[in-house]
CSV table of C-alpha atoms and ligand atoms in Angstrom, one decimal:
chain,number,residue,atom,x,y,z
A,1,MET,CA,57.5,9.5,-31.6
A,2,PRO,CA,53.7,9.6,-31.5
A,3,ASP,CA,51.9,6.3,-31.8
A,4,ARG,CA,51.1,5.8,-35.5
A,5,ARG,CA,49.6,2.3,-35.2
A,6,LEU,CA,46.7,2.0,-37.7
A,7,PRO,CA,43.4,0.9,-36.2
A,8,VAL,CA,42.5,-2.7,-36.8
A,9,ILE,CA,39.1,-2.9,-38.4
A,10,ALA,CA,37.2,-6.2,-39.1
A,11,VAL,CA,35.1,-5.9,-42.3
A,12,LEU,CA,32.3,-8.5,-42.3
A,13,ALA,CA,30.7,-8.8,-45.7
A,14,THR,CA,27.2,-10.0,-46.3
A,15,GLY,CA,26.4,-9.1,-50.0
A,16,GLY,CA,24.1,-6.5,-51.3
A,17,THR,CA,24.4,-3.9,-54.2
A,18,ILE,CA,27.8,-2.8,-52.7
A,19,ALA,CA,29.0,-6.2,-53.9
A,20,GLY,CA,26.7,-6.1,-57.0
A,21,ALA,CA,28.0,-6.9,-60.5
A,22,GLN,CA,26.4,-6.0,-63.8
A,23,ALA,CA,26.8,-8.1,-66.9
A,24,ASP,CA,27.0,-4.9,-68.9
A,25,THR,CA,28.0,-1.5,-67.3
A,26,ALA,CA,25.4,0.3,-69.5
A,27,SER,CA,22.6,-1.7,-68.0
A,28,HIS,CA,20.5,-1.0,-64.8
A,29,ALA,CA,20.4,-4.8,-64.2
A,30,TYR,CA,22.8,-6.4,-61.9
A,31,GLN,CA,23.2,-9.3,-59.4
A,32,ALA,CA,23.5,-8.2,-55.7
A,33,GLY,CA,26.2,-9.9,-53.6
A,34,ALA,CA,28.1,-11.3,-56.6
A,35,LEU,CA,31.5,-10.0,-55.6
A,36,GLY,CA,33.7,-11.1,-52.6
A,37,VAL,CA,34.9,-8.9,-49.8
A,38,GLU,CA,38.4,-8.6,-51.2
A,39,ARG,CA,37.1,-7.1,-54.5
A,40,LEU,CA,35.2,-4.5,-52.5
A,41,LEU,CA,38.3,-3.6,-50.5
A,42,ASP,CA,40.6,-3.5,-53.6
A,43,ALA,CA,38.3,-0.8,-55.0
A,44,VAL,CA,38.8,1.6,-52.1
A,45,PRO,CA,41.6,4.1,-52.7
A,46,GLY,CA,43.8,4.8,-49.6
A,47,LEU,CA,42.4,2.1,-47.5
A,48,ALA,CA,45.8,0.7,-46.5
A,49,GLN,CA,46.8,4.1,-45.1
A,50,LEU,CA,43.6,4.2,-43.1
A,51,ALA,CA,43.4,0.9,-41.3
A,52,GLU,CA,44.7,-2.6,-41.0
A,53,ILE,CA,41.8,-4.6,-42.4
A,54,GLN,CA,40.7,-8.1,-41.4
A,55,ALA,CA,38.1,-9.2,-44.0
A,56,GLU,CA,35.6,-12.0,-43.6
A,57,GLN,CA,32.7,-13.1,-45.8
A,58,VAL,CA,29.8,-13.9,-43.5
A,59,ALA,CA,27.2,-14.2,-46.3
A,60,SER,CA,26.6,-13.2,-50.0
A,61,VAL,CA,23.0,-12.3,-50.3
A,62,GLY,CA,20.9,-9.5,-51.6
A,63,SER,CA,19.5,-8.2,-48.4
A,64,GLN,CA,15.9,-8.9,-49.4
A,65,ASN,CA,17.0,-12.5,-48.6
A,66,MET,CA,18.6,-11.7,-45.2
A,67,THR,CA,17.5,-14.4,-42.7
A,68,TYR,CA,17.3,-14.8,-39.0
A,69,ALA,CA,20.1,-17.5,-39.3
A,70,VAL,CA,22.5,-15.0,-40.9
A,71,TRP,CA,21.5,-12.4,-38.3
A,72,ALA,CA,22.4,-14.9,-35.4
A,73,THR,CA,25.8,-15.7,-37.2
A,74,LEU,CA,26.5,-12.1,-37.7
A,75,ALA,CA,25.6,-11.1,-34.2
A,76,GLN,CA,27.7,-13.9,-32.7
A,77,ARG,CA,30.7,-12.9,-34.8
A,78,ILE,CA,30.4,-9.3,-33.9
A,79,ASP,CA,30.1,-10.2,-30.2
A,80,SER,CA,33.3,-12.2,-30.4
A,81,LEU,CA,35.1,-9.4,-32.3
A,82,CYS,CA,33.9,-6.9,-29.7
A,83,GLN,CA,35.7,-9.1,-27.0
A,84,ASP,CA,38.9,-9.2,-29.1
A,85,SER,CA,41.1,-6.4,-27.8
A,86,SER,CA,43.2,-6.6,-31.0
A,87,VAL,CA,40.2,-5.3,-33.0
A,88,ASP,CA,39.4,-1.5,-32.8
A,89,GLY,CA,36.2,-1.4,-34.8
A,90,ILE,CA,33.8,-3.4,-37.0
A,91,VAL,CA,32.3,-2.7,-40.4
A,92,VAL,CA,29.4,-4.7,-41.8
A,93,THR,CA,28.8,-4.4,-45.5
A,94,HIS,CA,25.1,-5.1,-46.3
A,95,GLY,CA,22.4,-4.6,-48.9
A,96,THR,CA,20.5,-1.4,-48.5
A,97,ASP,CA,17.0,-2.9,-48.6
A,98,THR,CA,17.0,-4.3,-45.1
A,99,LEU,CA,20.1,-2.5,-43.8
A,100,GLU,CA,18.0,-0.5,-41.3
A,101,GLU,CA,16.5,-3.7,-39.9
A,102,THR,CA,19.8,-5.4,-39.4
A,103,ALA,CA,21.2,-2.3,-37.8
A,104,TYR,CA,18.2,-2.0,-35.4
A,105,PHE,CA,18.4,-5.7,-34.6
A,106,LEU,CA,22.1,-5.4,-33.8
A,107,SER,CA,21.4,-2.4,-31.6
A,108,LEU,CA,19.1,-4.6,-29.5
A,109,VAL,CA,21.4,-7.6,-29.1
A,110,ILE,CA,25.0,-6.4,-29.1
A,111,ARG,CA,26.1,-5.3,-25.6
A,112,HIS,CA,29.4,-3.6,-26.4
A,113,ASP,CA,30.6,0.0,-27.0
A,114,LYS,CA,33.1,-0.9,-29.7
A,115,PRO,CA,32.5,1.1,-32.9
A,116,LEU,CA,30.2,-0.9,-35.2
A,117,VAL,CA,29.3,0.6,-38.6
A,118,LEU,CA,27.0,-0.8,-41.3
A,119,VAL,CA,27.4,0.3,-44.9
A,120,GLY,CA,25.9,-0.4,-48.3
A,121,ALA,CA,25.7,1.2,-51.8
A,122,MET,CA,23.0,2.1,-54.1
A,123,ARG,CA,25.0,1.5,-57.2
A,124,PRO,CA,26.6,-1.9,-58.1
A,125,ALA,CA,30.3,-2.1,-57.7
A,126,THR,CA,30.8,-2.3,-61.5
A,127,ALA,CA,28.7,0.8,-62.3
A,128,PRO,CA,30.3,4.1,-63.4
A,129,GLY,CA,30.3,6.3,-60.3
A,130,ALA,CA,29.8,3.3,-57.9
A,131,ASP,CA,29.2,4.8,-54.4
A,132,GLY,CA,30.4,1.7,-52.6
A,133,PRO,CA,34.2,2.6,-52.4
A,134,ALA,CA,33.5,6.1,-50.9
A,135,ASN,CA,30.9,4.6,-48.5
A,136,LEU,CA,33.3,1.9,-47.5
A,137,PHE,CA,36.2,4.2,-47.0
A,138,HIS,CA,33.9,6.4,-44.7
A,139,ALA,CA,32.7,3.3,-42.8
A,140,VAL,CA,36.3,2.1,-42.1
A,141,ALA,CA,37.3,5.6,-41.1
A,142,LEU,CA,34.3,5.9,-38.8
A,143,ALA,CA,34.9,2.5,-37.2
A,144,GLY,CA,38.4,3.5,-36.4
A,145,CYS,CA,37.2,6.7,-34.7
A,146,GLU,CA,37.0,7.1,-31.0
A,147,ALA,CA,33.9,9.3,-31.4
A,148,ALA,CA,32.0,6.4,-32.8
A,149,ARG,CA,32.4,4.5,-29.5
A,150,GLY,CA,29.3,4.0,-27.3
A,151,ARG,CA,26.7,5.1,-29.9
A,152,GLY,CA,25.4,1.7,-30.8
A,153,PRO,CA,25.5,0.5,-34.4
A,154,LEU,CA,25.9,3.3,-36.9
A,155,VAL,CA,25.0,3.5,-40.6
A,156,VAL,CA,27.1,5.5,-43.0
A,157,MET,CA,25.8,6.2,-46.5
A,158,ASN,CA,26.5,9.1,-48.9
A,159,GLU,CA,28.7,10.9,-46.2
A,160,ASP,CA,25.8,10.9,-43.6
A,161,ILE,CA,26.0,9.1,-40.3
A,162,HIS,CA,22.8,7.6,-38.9
A,163,TYR,CA,21.8,6.0,-35.6
A,164,ALA,CA,20.4,2.4,-36.0
A,165,ARG,CA,17.0,3.3,-34.5
A,166,GLU,CA,16.5,6.4,-36.6
A,167,VAL,CA,17.8,5.3,-40.0
A,168,GLN,CA,15.4,4.5,-42.9
A,169,LYS,CA,15.8,3.8,-46.6
A,170,VAL,CA,13.5,6.5,-48.0
A,171,ALA,CA,14.0,6.1,-51.7
A,172,CYS,CA,14.3,3.0,-53.9
A,173,ALA,CA,17.0,4.5,-56.1
A,174,GLY,CA,19.6,7.2,-56.0
A,175,VAL,CA,22.7,7.6,-53.7
A,176,ASN,CA,20.9,9.9,-51.3
A,177,ALA,CA,18.4,7.1,-50.3
A,178,PHE,CA,18.9,7.1,-46.5
A,179,ALA,CA,17.6,9.5,-43.9
A,180,SER,CA,16.7,9.7,-40.2
A,181,PRO,CA,13.2,11.3,-40.6
A,182,ASN,CA,12.3,11.6,-36.9
A,183,ARG,CA,15.3,12.9,-35.0
A,184,GLY,CA,17.7,13.7,-37.9
A,185,ARG,CA,21.1,12.2,-38.9
A,186,ALA,CA,23.7,11.6,-36.3
A,187,GLY,CA,26.4,13.5,-38.1
A,188,MET,CA,28.5,13.4,-41.3
A,189,MET,CA,31.8,12.3,-42.6
A,190,ARG,CA,34.3,14.9,-43.8
A,191,GLY,CA,37.1,12.8,-45.3
A,192,THR,CA,38.3,10.6,-42.5
A,193,HIS,CA,36.8,12.9,-39.8
A,194,ALA,CA,33.5,12.1,-38.2
A,195,GLN,CA,31.5,15.1,-37.2
A,196,PHE,CA,28.7,14.2,-34.8
A,197,PHE,CA,25.7,16.6,-34.4
A,198,SER,CA,24.1,14.8,-31.5
A,199,ARG,CA,24.5,12.2,-28.8
A,200,ASN,CA,22.6,8.9,-29.2
A,201,ASP,CA,19.8,9.7,-26.7
A,202,THR,CA,17.8,6.6,-27.8
A,203,VAL,CA,18.6,3.5,-25.9
A,204,TYR,CA,20.6,0.8,-27.5
A,205,GLY,CA,21.4,-2.7,-26.4
A,206,THR,CA,24.3,-2.4,-23.9
A,207,ALA,CA,21.8,-2.7,-21.1
A,208,SER,CA,18.9,-4.4,-22.8
A,209,GLU,CA,17.0,-7.6,-22.0
A,210,PHE,CA,18.0,-9.0,-25.4
A,211,SER,CA,21.2,-10.7,-26.0
A,212,ILE,CA,22.8,-13.0,-28.6
A,213,GLU,CA,22.6,-15.9,-26.2
A,214,MET,CA,18.8,-15.9,-26.6
A,215,LEU,CA,19.2,-16.4,-30.3
A,216,ASN,CA,20.9,-19.9,-29.8
A,217,ALA,CA,18.6,-22.5,-31.2
A,218,VAL,CA,15.7,-20.2,-31.0
A,219,THR,CA,12.6,-20.4,-33.2
A,220,TRP,CA,11.7,-16.9,-33.9
A,221,PRO,CA,8.1,-15.9,-33.2
A,222,ARG,CA,6.2,-15.2,-36.4
A,223,VAL,CA,5.3,-11.5,-36.6
A,224,ASP,CA,3.4,-10.1,-39.6
A,225,VAL,CA,2.8,-6.6,-40.8
A,226,VAL,CA,-0.5,-5.6,-42.1
A,227,HIS,CA,-0.8,-2.5,-44.2
A,228,ALA,CA,-3.9,-0.3,-43.7
A,229,GLY,CA,-5.7,1.6,-46.4
A,230,VAL,CA,-9.1,2.8,-47.6
A,231,ASP,CA,-12.0,0.3,-47.1
A,232,MET,CA,-9.6,-2.2,-45.5
A,233,GLY,CA,-11.3,-5.4,-44.5
A,234,SER,CA,-10.9,-8.0,-41.8
A,235,ASP,CA,-10.3,-11.3,-43.5
A,236,LEU,CA,-6.5,-11.0,-43.9
A,237,ILE,CA,-6.2,-10.1,-40.1
A,238,ASP,CA,-8.5,-12.9,-39.0
A,239,PHE,CA,-6.4,-15.3,-41.1
A,240,LEU,CA,-3.0,-14.1,-39.8
A,241,ALA,CA,-4.3,-14.2,-36.3
A,242,THR,CA,-4.5,-18.0,-36.7
A,243,LYS,CA,-0.8,-18.1,-37.7
A,244,ALA,CA,1.1,-15.4,-36.0
A,245,GLN,CA,2.2,-14.6,-32.5
A,246,GLY,CA,2.4,-11.0,-33.2
A,247,LEU,CA,0.8,-8.5,-35.7
A,248,VAL,CA,2.1,-5.0,-36.5
A,249,LEU,CA,-0.4,-2.6,-38.1
A,250,ALA,CA,1.2,-0.3,-40.6
A,251,GLY,CA,-1.7,2.0,-39.9
A,252,VAL,CA,-2.9,5.2,-41.5
A,253,GLY,CA,-2.0,8.4,-39.7
A,254,ASP,CA,-1.6,7.8,-36.0
A,255,GLY,CA,-1.6,3.9,-36.4
A,256,ASN,CA,-5.3,3.5,-37.3
A,257,ALA,CA,-7.4,1.5,-39.7
A,258,THR,CA,-11.0,1.1,-40.6
A,259,ASP,CA,-13.4,0.2,-37.8
A,260,ILE,CA,-13.8,-3.4,-39.2
A,261,ALA,CA,-10.0,-3.9,-39.3
A,262,MET,CA,-9.6,-2.5,-35.8
A,263,ARG,CA,-12.2,-4.8,-34.5
A,264,ALA,CA,-10.4,-7.7,-36.1
A,265,LEU,CA,-7.2,-6.6,-34.4
A,266,GLN,CA,-9.0,-6.4,-31.2
A,267,ARG,CA,-10.3,-10.0,-31.7
A,268,ALA,CA,-6.6,-11.0,-32.4
A,269,ALA,CA,-5.4,-9.4,-29.2
A,270,ALA,CA,-8.2,-11.0,-27.2
A,271,GLN,CA,-7.0,-14.5,-28.4
A,272,GLY,CA,-3.4,-13.7,-27.3
A,273,VAL,CA,-1.8,-12.3,-30.4
A,274,ALA,CA,0.4,-9.3,-29.6
A,275,VAL,CA,-0.9,-6.4,-31.6
A,276,VAL,CA,1.3,-3.3,-32.2
A,277,ARG,CA,0.0,-0.2,-33.9
A,278,ALA,CA,2.7,1.6,-36.0
A,279,SER,CA,2.2,4.2,-38.8
A,280,ARG,CA,2.7,3.8,-42.4
A,281,THR,CA,3.5,7.6,-42.8
A,282,GLY,CA,7.2,7.1,-42.3
A,283,THR,CA,7.7,9.6,-39.5
A,284,GLY,CA,6.1,10.8,-36.2
A,285,ARG,CA,5.1,9.0,-33.0
A,286,VAL,CA,2.2,6.7,-32.5
A,287,GLY,CA,1.2,7.4,-28.9
A,288,ARG,CA,-1.0,5.2,-26.6
A,289,ASN,CA,-4.7,6.0,-26.2
A,290,VAL,CA,-4.7,9.0,-28.5
A,291,GLU,CA,-7.2,8.1,-31.3
A,292,VAL,CA,-7.5,4.5,-30.3
A,293,ASP,CA,-8.3,3.2,-26.7
A,294,ASP,CA,-5.2,0.9,-26.5
A,295,ASP,CA,-6.0,0.0,-22.8
A,296,ALA,CA,-9.5,-1.3,-23.8
A,297,ALA,CA,-8.2,-3.1,-26.9
A,298,GLY,CA,-5.1,-4.7,-25.5
A,299,PHE,CA,-2.9,-3.0,-28.1
A,300,ILE,CA,0.7,-1.8,-28.0
A,301,ALA,CA,1.7,1.6,-29.4
A,302,ALA,CA,4.9,1.6,-31.5
A,303,GLY,CA,6.0,5.0,-30.6
A,304,GLU,CA,8.6,6.2,-33.2
A,305,LEU,CA,9.4,2.8,-34.7
A,306,SER,CA,8.5,2.2,-38.3
A,307,PRO,CA,6.4,-0.9,-38.9
A,308,GLN,CA,9.5,-2.9,-40.0
A,309,LYS,CA,11.4,-2.0,-36.9
A,310,ALA,CA,8.4,-2.5,-34.7
A,311,ARG,CA,8.3,-6.1,-36.1
A,312,ILE,CA,11.9,-6.8,-35.0
A,313,LEU,CA,11.3,-5.4,-31.5
A,314,LEU,CA,8.1,-7.4,-31.2
A,315,MET,CA,9.8,-10.6,-32.3
A,316,LEU,CA,12.6,-10.2,-29.8
A,317,GLY,CA,10.1,-8.9,-27.1
A,318,LEU,CA,8.0,-12.1,-27.6
A,319,LEU,CA,11.0,-14.2,-26.8
A,320,VAL,CA,11.0,-12.6,-23.3
A,321,SER,CA,7.3,-12.0,-22.6
A,322,ALA,CA,3.8,-12.3,-24.2
A,323,ASN,CA,2.3,-9.7,-21.8
A,324,PRO,CA,1.1,-6.6,-23.6
A,325,THR,CA,2.1,-4.3,-20.6
A,326,GLU,CA,5.6,-5.7,-20.7
A,327,LEU,CA,5.9,-5.5,-24.4
A,328,GLN,CA,4.7,-1.9,-24.3
A,329,ALA,CA,7.6,-1.2,-21.9
A,330,PHE,CA,10.0,-2.4,-24.6
A,331,PHE,CA,8.5,-0.1,-27.1
A,332,ASP,CA,8.6,2.8,-24.6
A,333,ARG,CA,12.3,2.1,-24.1
A,334,TYR,CA,13.8,1.0,-27.4
B,401,SIN,C1,20.1,-5.4,-51.4
B,401,SIN,O1,19.5,-4.9,-50.5
B,401,SIN,O2,20.8,-6.4,-51.2
B,401,SIN,C2,19.8,-4.9,-52.8
B,401,SIN,C3,19.8,-3.4,-52.9
B,401,SIN,C4,20.9,-2.7,-52.4
B,401,SIN,O3,21.9,-3.2,-51.8
B,401,SIN,O4,20.9,-1.5,-52.6
């Protein structure tokens, strides 16, 4: 007889629209994170034939309210489930607004190859045509799949599979809101089958300098993002430089800004604030010393990371080093 043991999948719920409830199904308005994990699982047809589920409620928040404290709890729980040989894979249900940030954070601190899949929904659970049940079905199938092993955290939305470093929420509404604009999606789900298009050739945390241990009792460095635009001034940057340990420029084009803003960033770097140049364009690669003399200014180039992901890497990087050269090495690697 072939072994027909179902995979054991731990589902860690954190809230979001996937757990959202409307007062009235005709209305766009809803409360994110209102329903518990059991309600989400009950709505997925065929789940009992797919996996043996162990459900846990880690948090119940709209992901705009995700916190470093929840991140630390989530990362610690994932780490211990990764070490539990009775668990085959892990699914995290999450709001879509900051899902890409949590996925990228986990890719930096989780040092295991066990399948880990993050999933959300764009429509609340009570809406007609709710996308949560299908997305959750795919997430559980993917987490039970050998092909998902060793790729770092994956995100599954609307049948598409994304790598944590690549994925971005690219639309504020609609079920097709996720994309991997730089390198393309990792693959797609066809029923319970995961079809991968590529290996994950970006580094993820199995060998990184970052770990969950460093999150214990840590005070996270403050890193702010400043958004560039026409006629941008310097006063916001000068103010933030007195508060933050790091600044990320969501720059125009190749991570640029007005001369006056760039001079303010240079002043900030000179006083020891780590300054990262990223792009507000949503895709592409901000390279060192192209339009801006990063060596002279003491800046760090974000490479392919979006401003929001650059912020996370800079926060973790600052827990290890404040040296711009060492920080640049993290951006070159992750
Ligand atoms: C949230 O991010 O929690 C709200 C939006 C969503 O999940 O789609």
